[in-house]
XYZ file of C-alpha atoms in Angstrom:
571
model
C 24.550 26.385 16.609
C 27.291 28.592 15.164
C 28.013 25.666 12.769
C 24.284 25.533 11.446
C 23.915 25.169 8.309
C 26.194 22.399 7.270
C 26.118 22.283 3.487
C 29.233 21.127 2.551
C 30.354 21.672 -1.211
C 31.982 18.517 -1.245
C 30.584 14.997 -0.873
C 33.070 12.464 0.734
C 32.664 8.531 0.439
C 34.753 5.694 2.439
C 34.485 1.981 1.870
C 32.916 0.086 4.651
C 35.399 -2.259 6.428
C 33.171 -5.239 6.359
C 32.543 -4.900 2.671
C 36.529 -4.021 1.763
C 37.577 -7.624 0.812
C 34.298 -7.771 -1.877
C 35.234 -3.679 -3.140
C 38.353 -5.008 -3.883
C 37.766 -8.065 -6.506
C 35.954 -5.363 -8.149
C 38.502 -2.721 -8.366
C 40.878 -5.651 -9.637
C 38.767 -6.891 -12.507
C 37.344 -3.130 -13.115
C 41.020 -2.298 -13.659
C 42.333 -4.618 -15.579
C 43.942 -3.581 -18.650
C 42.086 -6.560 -20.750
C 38.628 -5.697 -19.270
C 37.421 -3.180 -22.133
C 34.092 -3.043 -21.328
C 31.831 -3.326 -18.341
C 28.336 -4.890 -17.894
C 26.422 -2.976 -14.999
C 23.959 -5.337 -13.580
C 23.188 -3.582 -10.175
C 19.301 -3.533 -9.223
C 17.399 -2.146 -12.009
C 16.318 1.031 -10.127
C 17.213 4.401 -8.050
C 19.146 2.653 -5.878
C 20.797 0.470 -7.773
C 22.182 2.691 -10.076
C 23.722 4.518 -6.638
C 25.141 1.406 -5.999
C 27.059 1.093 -9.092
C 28.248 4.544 -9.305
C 29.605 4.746 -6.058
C 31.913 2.017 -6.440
C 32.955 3.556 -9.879
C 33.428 6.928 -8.813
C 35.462 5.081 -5.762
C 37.688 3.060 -8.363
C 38.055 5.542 -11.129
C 37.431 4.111 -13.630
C 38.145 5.607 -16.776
C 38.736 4.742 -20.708
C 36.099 1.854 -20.766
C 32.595 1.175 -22.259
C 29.589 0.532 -19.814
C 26.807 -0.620 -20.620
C 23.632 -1.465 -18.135
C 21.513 -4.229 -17.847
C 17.700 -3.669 -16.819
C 16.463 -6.847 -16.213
C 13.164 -8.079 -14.335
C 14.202 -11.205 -13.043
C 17.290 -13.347 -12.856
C 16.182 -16.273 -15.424
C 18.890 -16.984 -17.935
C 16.277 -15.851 -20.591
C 15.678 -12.392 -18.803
C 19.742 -11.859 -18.406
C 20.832 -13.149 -21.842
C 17.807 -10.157 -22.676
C 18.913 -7.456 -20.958
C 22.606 -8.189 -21.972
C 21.782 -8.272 -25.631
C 19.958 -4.865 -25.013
C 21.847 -3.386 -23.009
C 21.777 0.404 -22.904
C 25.160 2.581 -22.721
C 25.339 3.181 -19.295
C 24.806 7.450 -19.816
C 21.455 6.922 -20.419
C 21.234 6.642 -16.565
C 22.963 9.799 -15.474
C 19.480 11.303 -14.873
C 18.488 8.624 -12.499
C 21.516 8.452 -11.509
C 21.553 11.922 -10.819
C 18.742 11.439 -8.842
C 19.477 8.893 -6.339
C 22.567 11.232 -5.366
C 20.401 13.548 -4.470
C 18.020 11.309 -2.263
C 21.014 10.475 -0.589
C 22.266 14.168 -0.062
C 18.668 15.475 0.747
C 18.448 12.626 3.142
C 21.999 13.598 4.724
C 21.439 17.289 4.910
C 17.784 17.199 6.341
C 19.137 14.424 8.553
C 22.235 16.173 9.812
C 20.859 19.748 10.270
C 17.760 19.433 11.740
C 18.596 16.632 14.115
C 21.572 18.608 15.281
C 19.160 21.665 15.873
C 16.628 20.074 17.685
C 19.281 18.179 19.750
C 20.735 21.044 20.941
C 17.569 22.717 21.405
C 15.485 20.173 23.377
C 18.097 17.605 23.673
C 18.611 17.708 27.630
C 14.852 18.776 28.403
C 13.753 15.236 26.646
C 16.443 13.682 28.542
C 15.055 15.006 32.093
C 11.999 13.659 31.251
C 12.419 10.473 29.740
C 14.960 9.952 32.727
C 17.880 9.348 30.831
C 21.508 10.800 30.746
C 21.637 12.211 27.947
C 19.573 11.645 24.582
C 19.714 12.765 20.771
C 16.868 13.739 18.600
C 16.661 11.564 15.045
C 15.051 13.539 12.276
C 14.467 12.129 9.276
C 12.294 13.545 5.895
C 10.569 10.267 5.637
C 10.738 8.766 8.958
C 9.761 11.955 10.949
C 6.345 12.397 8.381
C 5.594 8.273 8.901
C 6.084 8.967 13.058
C 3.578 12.029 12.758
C 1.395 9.440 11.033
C 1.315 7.186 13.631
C 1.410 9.608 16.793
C -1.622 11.117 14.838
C -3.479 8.268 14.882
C -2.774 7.138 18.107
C -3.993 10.414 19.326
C -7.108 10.501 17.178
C -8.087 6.953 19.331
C -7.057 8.312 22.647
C -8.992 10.889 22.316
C -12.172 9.690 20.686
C -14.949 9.391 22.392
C -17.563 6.920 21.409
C -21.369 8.053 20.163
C -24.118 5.696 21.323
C -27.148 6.237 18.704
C -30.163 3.828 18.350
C -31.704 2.039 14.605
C -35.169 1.257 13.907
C -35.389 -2.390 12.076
C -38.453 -3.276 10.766
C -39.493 -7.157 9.898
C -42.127 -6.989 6.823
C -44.116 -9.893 5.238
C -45.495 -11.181 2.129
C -47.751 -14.552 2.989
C -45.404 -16.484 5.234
C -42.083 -15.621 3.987
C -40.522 -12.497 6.152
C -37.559 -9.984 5.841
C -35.991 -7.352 7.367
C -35.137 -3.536 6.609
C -34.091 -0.831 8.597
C -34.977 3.062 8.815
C -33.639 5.669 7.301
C -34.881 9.270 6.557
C -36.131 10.544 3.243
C -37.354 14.426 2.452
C -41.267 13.425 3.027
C -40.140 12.202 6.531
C -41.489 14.191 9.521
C -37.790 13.905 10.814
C -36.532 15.212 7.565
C -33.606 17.727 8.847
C -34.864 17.082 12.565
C -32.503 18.044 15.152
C -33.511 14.999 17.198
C -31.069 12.771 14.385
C -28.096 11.726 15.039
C -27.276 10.832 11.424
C -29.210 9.770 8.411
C -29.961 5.933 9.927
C -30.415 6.789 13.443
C -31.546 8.980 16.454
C -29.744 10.164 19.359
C -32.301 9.300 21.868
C -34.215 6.557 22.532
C -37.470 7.606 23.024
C -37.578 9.041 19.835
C -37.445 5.572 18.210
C -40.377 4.502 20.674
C -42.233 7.636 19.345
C -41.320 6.593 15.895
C -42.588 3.135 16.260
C -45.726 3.865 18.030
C -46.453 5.830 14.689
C -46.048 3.758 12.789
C -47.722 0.812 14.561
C -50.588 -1.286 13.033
C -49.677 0.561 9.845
C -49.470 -1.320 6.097
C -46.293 -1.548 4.020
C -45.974 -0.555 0.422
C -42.790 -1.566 -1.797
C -42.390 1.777 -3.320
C -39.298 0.571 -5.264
C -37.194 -2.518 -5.966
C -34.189 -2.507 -8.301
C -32.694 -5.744 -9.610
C -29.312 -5.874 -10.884
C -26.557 -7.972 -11.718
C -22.792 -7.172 -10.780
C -19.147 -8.157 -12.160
C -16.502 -8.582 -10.442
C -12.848 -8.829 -11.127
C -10.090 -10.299 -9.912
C -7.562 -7.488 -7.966
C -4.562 -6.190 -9.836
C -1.522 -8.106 -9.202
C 0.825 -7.706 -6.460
C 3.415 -4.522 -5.839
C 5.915 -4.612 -3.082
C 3.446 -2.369 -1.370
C 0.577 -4.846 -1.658
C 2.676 -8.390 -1.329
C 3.748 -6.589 2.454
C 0.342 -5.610 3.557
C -0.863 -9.446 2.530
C 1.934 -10.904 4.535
C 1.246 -9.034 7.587
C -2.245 -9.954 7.739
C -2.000 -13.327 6.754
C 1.835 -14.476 8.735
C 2.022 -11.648 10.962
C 5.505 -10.315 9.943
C 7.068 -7.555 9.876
C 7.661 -5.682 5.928
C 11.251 -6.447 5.691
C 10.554 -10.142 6.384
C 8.474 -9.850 3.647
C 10.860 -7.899 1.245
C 13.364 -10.479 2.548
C 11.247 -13.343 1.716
C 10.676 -11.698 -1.998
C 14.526 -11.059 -2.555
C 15.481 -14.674 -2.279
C 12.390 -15.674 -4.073
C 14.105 -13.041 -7.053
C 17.563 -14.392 -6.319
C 16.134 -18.378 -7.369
C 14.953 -16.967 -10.490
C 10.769 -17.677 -8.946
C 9.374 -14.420 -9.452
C 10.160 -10.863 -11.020
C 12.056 -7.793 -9.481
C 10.194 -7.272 -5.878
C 10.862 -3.500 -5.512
C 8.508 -2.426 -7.713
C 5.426 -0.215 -7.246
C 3.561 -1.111 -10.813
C 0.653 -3.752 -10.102
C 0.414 -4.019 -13.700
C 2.046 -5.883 -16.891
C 3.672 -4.074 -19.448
C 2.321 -5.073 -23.293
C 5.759 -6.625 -23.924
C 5.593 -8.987 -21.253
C 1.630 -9.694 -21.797
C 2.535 -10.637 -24.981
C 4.490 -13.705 -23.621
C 2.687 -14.443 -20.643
C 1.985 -18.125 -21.745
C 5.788 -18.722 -21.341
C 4.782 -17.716 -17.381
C 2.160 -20.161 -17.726
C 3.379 -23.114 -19.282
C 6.726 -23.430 -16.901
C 4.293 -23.182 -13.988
C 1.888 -25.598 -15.175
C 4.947 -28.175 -16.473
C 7.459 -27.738 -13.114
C 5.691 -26.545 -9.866
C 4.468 -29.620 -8.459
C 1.750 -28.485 -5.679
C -1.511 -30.306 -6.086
C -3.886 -27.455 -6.138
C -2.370 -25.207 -8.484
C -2.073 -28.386 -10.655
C -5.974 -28.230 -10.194
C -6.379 -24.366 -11.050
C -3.859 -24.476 -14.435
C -6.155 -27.595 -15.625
C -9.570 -25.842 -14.869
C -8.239 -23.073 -17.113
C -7.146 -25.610 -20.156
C -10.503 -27.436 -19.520
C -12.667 -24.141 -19.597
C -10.307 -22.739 -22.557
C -9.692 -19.305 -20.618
C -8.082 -16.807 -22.504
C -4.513 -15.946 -21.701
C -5.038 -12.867 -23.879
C -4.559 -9.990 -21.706
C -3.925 -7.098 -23.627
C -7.046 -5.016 -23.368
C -7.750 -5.859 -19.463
C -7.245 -3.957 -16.485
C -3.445 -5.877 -16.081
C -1.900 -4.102 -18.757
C -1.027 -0.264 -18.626
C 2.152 0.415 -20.046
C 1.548 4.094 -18.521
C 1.447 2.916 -14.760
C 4.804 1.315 -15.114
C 7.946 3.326 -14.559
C 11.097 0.673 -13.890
C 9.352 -2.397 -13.483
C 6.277 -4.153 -13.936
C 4.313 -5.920 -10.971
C 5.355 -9.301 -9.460
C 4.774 -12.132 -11.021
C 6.115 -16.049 -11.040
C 8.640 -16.486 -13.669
C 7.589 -20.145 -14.383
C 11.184 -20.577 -13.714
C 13.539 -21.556 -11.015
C 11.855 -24.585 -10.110
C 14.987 -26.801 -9.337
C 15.238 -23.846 -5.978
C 11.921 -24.924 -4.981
C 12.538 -27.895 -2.384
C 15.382 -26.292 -0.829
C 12.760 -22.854 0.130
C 11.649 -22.925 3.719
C 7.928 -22.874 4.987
C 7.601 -19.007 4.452
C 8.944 -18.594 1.670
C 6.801 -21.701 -0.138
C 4.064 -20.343 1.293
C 4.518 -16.447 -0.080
C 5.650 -17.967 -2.924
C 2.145 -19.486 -3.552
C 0.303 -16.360 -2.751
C 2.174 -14.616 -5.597
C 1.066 -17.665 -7.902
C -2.418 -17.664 -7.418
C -2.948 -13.696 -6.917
C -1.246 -14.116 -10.963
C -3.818 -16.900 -11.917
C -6.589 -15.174 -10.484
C -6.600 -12.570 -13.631
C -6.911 -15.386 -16.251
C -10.181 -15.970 -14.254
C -13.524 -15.129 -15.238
C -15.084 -12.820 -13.343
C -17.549 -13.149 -10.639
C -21.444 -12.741 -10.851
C -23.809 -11.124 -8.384
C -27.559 -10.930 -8.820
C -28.280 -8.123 -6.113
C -31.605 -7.013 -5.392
C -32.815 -4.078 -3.579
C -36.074 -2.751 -2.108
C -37.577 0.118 -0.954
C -40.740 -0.533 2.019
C -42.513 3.097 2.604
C -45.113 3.285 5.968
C -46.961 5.666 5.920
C -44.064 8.676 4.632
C -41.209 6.583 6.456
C -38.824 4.520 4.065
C -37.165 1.477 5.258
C -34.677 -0.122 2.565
C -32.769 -3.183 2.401
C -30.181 -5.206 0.249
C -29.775 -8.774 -1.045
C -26.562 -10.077 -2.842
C -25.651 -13.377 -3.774
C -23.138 -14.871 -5.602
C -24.526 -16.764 -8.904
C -20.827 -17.554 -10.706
C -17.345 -17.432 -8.348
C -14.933 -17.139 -11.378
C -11.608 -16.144 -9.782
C -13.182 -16.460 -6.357
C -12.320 -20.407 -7.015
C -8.896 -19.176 -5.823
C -9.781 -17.318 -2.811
C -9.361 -18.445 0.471
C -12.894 -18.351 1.317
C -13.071 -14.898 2.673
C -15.084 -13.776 -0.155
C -17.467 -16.993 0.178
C -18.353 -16.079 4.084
C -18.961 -12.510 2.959
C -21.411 -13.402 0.280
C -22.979 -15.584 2.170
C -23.955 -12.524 4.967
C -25.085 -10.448 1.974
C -27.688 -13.544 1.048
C -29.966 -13.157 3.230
C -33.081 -11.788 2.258
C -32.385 -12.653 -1.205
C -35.104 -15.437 -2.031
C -37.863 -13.463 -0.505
C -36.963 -9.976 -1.776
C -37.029 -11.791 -5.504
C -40.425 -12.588 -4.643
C -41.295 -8.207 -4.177
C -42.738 -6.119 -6.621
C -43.238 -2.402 -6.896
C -46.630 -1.660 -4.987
C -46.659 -4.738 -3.247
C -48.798 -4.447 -0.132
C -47.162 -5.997 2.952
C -47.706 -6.724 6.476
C -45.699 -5.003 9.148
C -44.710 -7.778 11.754
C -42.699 -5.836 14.135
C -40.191 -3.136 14.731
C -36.835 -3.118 17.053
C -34.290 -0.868 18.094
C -30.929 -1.539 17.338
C -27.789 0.008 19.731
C -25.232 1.101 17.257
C -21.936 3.152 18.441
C -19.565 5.047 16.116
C -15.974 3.906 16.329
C -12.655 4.793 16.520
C -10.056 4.824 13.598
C -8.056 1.411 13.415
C -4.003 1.423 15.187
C -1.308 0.635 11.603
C 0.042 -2.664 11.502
C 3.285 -2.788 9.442
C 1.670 -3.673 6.675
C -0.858 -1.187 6.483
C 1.445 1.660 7.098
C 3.594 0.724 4.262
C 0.273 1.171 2.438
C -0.394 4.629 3.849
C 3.321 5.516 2.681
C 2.661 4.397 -0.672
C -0.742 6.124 -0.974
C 0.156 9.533 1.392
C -0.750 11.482 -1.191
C -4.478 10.805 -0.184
C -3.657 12.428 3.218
C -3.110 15.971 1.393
C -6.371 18.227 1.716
C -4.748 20.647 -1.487
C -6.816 18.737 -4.114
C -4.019 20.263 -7.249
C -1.166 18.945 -4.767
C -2.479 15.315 -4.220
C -3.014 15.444 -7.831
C 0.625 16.520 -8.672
C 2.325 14.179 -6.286
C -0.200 10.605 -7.455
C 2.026 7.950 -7.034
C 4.740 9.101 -5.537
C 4.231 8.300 -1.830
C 6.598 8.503 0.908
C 9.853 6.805 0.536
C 9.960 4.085 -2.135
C 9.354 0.590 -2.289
C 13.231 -0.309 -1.693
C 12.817 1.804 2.012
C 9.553 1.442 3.147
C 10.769 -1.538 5.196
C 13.688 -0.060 6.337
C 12.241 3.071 7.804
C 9.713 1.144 9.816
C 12.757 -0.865 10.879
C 14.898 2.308 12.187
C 11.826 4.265 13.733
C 11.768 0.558 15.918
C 14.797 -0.041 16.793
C 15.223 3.866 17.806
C 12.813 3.260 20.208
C 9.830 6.020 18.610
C 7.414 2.851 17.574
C 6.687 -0.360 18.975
C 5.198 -3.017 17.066
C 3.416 -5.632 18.490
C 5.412 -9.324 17.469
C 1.925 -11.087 17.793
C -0.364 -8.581 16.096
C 2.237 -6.391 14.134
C 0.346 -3.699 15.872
C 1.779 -0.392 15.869
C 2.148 1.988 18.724
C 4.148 5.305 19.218
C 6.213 4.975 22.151
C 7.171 7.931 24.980
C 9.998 9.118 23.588
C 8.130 9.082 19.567
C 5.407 11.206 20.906
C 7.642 13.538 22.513
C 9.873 13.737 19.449
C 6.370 14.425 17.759
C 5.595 17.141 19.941
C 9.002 18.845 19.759
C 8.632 18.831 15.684
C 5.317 19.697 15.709
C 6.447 22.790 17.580
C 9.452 23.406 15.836
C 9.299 22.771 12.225
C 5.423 21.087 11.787
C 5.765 20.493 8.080
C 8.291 17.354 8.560
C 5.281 15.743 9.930
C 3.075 16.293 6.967
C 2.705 13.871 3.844
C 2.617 17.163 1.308
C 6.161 18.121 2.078
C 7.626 14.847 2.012
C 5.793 13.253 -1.013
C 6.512 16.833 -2.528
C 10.439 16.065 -2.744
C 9.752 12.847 -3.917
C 8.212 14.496 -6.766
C 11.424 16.070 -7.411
C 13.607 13.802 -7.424
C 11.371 11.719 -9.852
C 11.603 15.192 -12.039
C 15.526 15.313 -11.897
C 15.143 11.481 -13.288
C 12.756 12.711 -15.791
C 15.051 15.216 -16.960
C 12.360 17.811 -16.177
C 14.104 20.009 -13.740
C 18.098 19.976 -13.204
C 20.098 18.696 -9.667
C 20.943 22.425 -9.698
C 17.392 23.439 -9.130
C 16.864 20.825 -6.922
C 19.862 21.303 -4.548
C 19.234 25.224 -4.503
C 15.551 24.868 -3.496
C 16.806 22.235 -1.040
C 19.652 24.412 0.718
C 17.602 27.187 0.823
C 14.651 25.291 2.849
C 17.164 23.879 5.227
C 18.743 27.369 5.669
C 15.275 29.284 6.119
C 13.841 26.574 8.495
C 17.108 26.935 10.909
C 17.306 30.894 10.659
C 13.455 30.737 11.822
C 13.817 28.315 14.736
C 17.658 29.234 16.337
């Protein structure tokens, strides 16, 4: 305890031995005296900039120009690009600036509090877990995406499900027949009644029976019927963040199989830079997009993309994107969202099942917004008895635009959302009807849904909607827990740690033992590690220190002084 804090002033680095041979081709060619200027093509990002530094601070280099390349894929187009515009490298010290001090933050928070709360609770978790001895692993995003979990695994343990009972009532007009169901209005003689369980239902069954027997024998009026038709458009493109969650529902993998997958798709020159949280083009890029569209439709040889690219010539869609939803040159920050390059073609053959089949999914999610959208007509009517209002909904889809490219999700839903359609069309307002019958219906409220690994990478990205403070979640919109580089990796660690297990099959997620105890003994000790607000929060910062809006100085000094007033309170 006596060595609590440990802030050291000085930041040591060491090469790793399986990685010497590669640091030192490197430091040869970074050294040599006819080498006068340097190309930095790390990843274009936080991390990537790290990278590069680290090895250069490592070498020591001095006396040479550096310039960096920011490029968004590896096509010889997009490197001949970013080489031509390549940016002297100090242009990055802010973000480089930053992603030192993600990796000190990370260290320090790391390092102290694990340390504390090993010491602390260490041998008490160990008694109970029944092992010899165990350690404590803290972590600023990992511990807030454990609380996450445990939460919701506790929120399902202890919920107890709420049977309440529907009235459904089956109206006519000559022989054709629909149904509507029962819900309270301010006329109703339930209207604020203790006896209901929510708007749509009751909490005991007799008072549905009573209910009925009112209304029994009685004549039907449509007091209102609206008629309406609805647009829809095709979802923004994919993010790393959105590309994972897909994966996971539709393969079953894990995020880093995903990122994985996406990396060597980037590496063929296929698609753009995967670690990116923009689902958006930037204008530049929009501005070209036929060049995206012509190498697809000329080189990928798969029959039913063939199909889509000539439904779009035939139809003359318009490849003009500028003023659509896909272009925001203000929700991009490094990179824009991922997209086939129309490139890398001659890699295709040689891709395995996966990664053809990922590969596709990125393809059509990008044809999808040259789509038109779809149409709904969607009608709905309001049946008063007596001063009770039943209502009911009709939908149906009259054009499928970018639904086309679906995989027929969208189809089966619209096709639940029919019924009722043809006769409600038929309705107008003070239509007399007859009353046929009523029923009850059970319903039950249920529990919240487990994370699968793809959804929690979601619930990173999006934690700030877990923050009550409505300024905060304001303040911190978009910048999530960990990034889209580490997502993956964090759910990775918190498995193989032993806190989480994730179901192979179902990519279910579930805390483990040990997890919830580690939960408990943060939650107890220093509760704010488990919530979204602190740990989006110094995300937030060290975006600022990249923006140039507050210095590593203030950063580090707020940062020392939390870990310092967080280990005076609890030793």
């Amino acid at each position: 305890m006596e060595t609590l804090p440990f802030l050291p002033k000085k930041y040591k680095y060491e090469i790793i031995p399986n990685v010497q041979k590669q640091f030192n081709t490197i430091q040869t060619i970074l050294k040599r005296e006819d080498v006068d200027k340097i190309y930095v093509a790390t990843d274009s990002g936080r991390e990537g900039e790290y990278i590069y530094r680290l090895v250069e601070n490592q070498i020591g280099v001095e006396g040479k120009i550096r310039k960096r390349v920011w490029i968004d894929s590896q096509t010889e187009e997009e490197i001949k690009r970013g080489i031509t515009e390549a940016k002297d490298l100090e242009e990055y010290d802010s973000l480089s600036d930053s992603a030192y001090l993600r990796a000190k933050e990370d260290y320090l928070i790391g390092i102290n509090f694990s340390r504390l709360l090993s010491i602390l609770y260490g041998n008490k978790l160990a008694s109970i877990i029944k092992e010899d001895r165990t350690s404590i692993s803290v972590g600023r995003v990992m511990t807030c995406v454990l609380g996450m979990i445990v939460s919701r695994e506790r929120e399902i343990r202890n919920f107890k499900r709420t049977v309440y009972y529907k009235i459904c009532g089956e109206f006519s007009k000559g022989d054709d027949s629909f149904k509507a169901e029962w819900k309270v209005n301010n006329k109703s003689k339930y209207f604020e009644s203790t006896k209901l369980y929510n708007e749509v239902g009751f909490k005991n069954i007799e008072d549905c029976k009573q209910l009925i027997n009112d209304l029994h024998d009685k004549k039907a009026m449509v007091q209102e019927i609206k008629k309406s038709k609805q647009k829809e458009n095709a979802s923004l493109l994919f993010n790393l963040a959105e590309l994972q969650n897909t994966c996971t529902k539709l393969f079953k993998i894990k995020p880093d199989e995903t990122l994985e997958v996406v990396q060597s798709l980037y590496e063929k020159k296929l698609v753009t830079y995967p670690r990116t949280d923009a689902r958006v083009l930037s204008t530049a890029v929009a501005k070209v997009i036929s060049k995206n569209l012509n190498g697809i439709a000329k080189e990928f040889e798969d029959e039913e993309t063939k199909c889509i690219i000539n439904k779009m010539i035939e139809e003359k869609y318009s490849t003009n994107l500028l003023k659509t939803k896909y272009v925001n040159d203000s929700k991009i920050t490094d990179h824009y969202a991922i997209i086939p390059t129309g490139q890398g073609f001659e890699n295709y053959n040689k891709l395995n099942e996966l990664q053809k089949r990922i590969y596709k999914i990125i393809v059509k999610r990008f044809l999808t917004i040259f789509f038109p959208s779809a149409e709904f007509n969607k009608i709905s009517a309001t049946i008063l008895v007596e001063n009770e209002t039943f209502h009911c909904n009709g939908k149906i889809c009259i054009k499928q635009g970018y639904l086309e490219l679906s995989r027929g999700q969208e189809n089966e839903n619209n096709d639940k959302k029919e019924n009722n359609l043809e006769v409600l069309k038929l309705l107008k307002k003070g239509d007399i009807l007859d009353t046929k019958n009523f029923e009850i219906r059970d319903a039950e409220t249920s529990p919240p849904t487990r994370y699968n690994s793809g959804s929690i990478i979601l619930a990173m990205e999006n934690a700030g909607k877990l923050i009550e403070d409505e300024e905060l979640r304001e303040q911190i919109k978009g910048a999530g827990i960990g990034t889209s580089a580490t997502r993956a990796e964090i759910m990775k660690k918190l498995e193989r740690i032993k806190y989480i297990s994730i179901n192979p099959k179902t990519q279910i997620i579930t805390p483990t033992q040990k997890g919830e105890l580690i939960f408990n003994v943060v939650y107890n000790s220093i509760p704010d590690m488990l919530n979204p607000k602190l740990t989006a929060s110094w995300e937030k910062g060290l975006e600022m220190v990249a923006k140039k809006e507050i210095t590593s100085d203030e950063f580090m000094k707020k940062l020392e002084g939390y870990i310092k007033s967080k280990i005076k309170n609890i030793g």
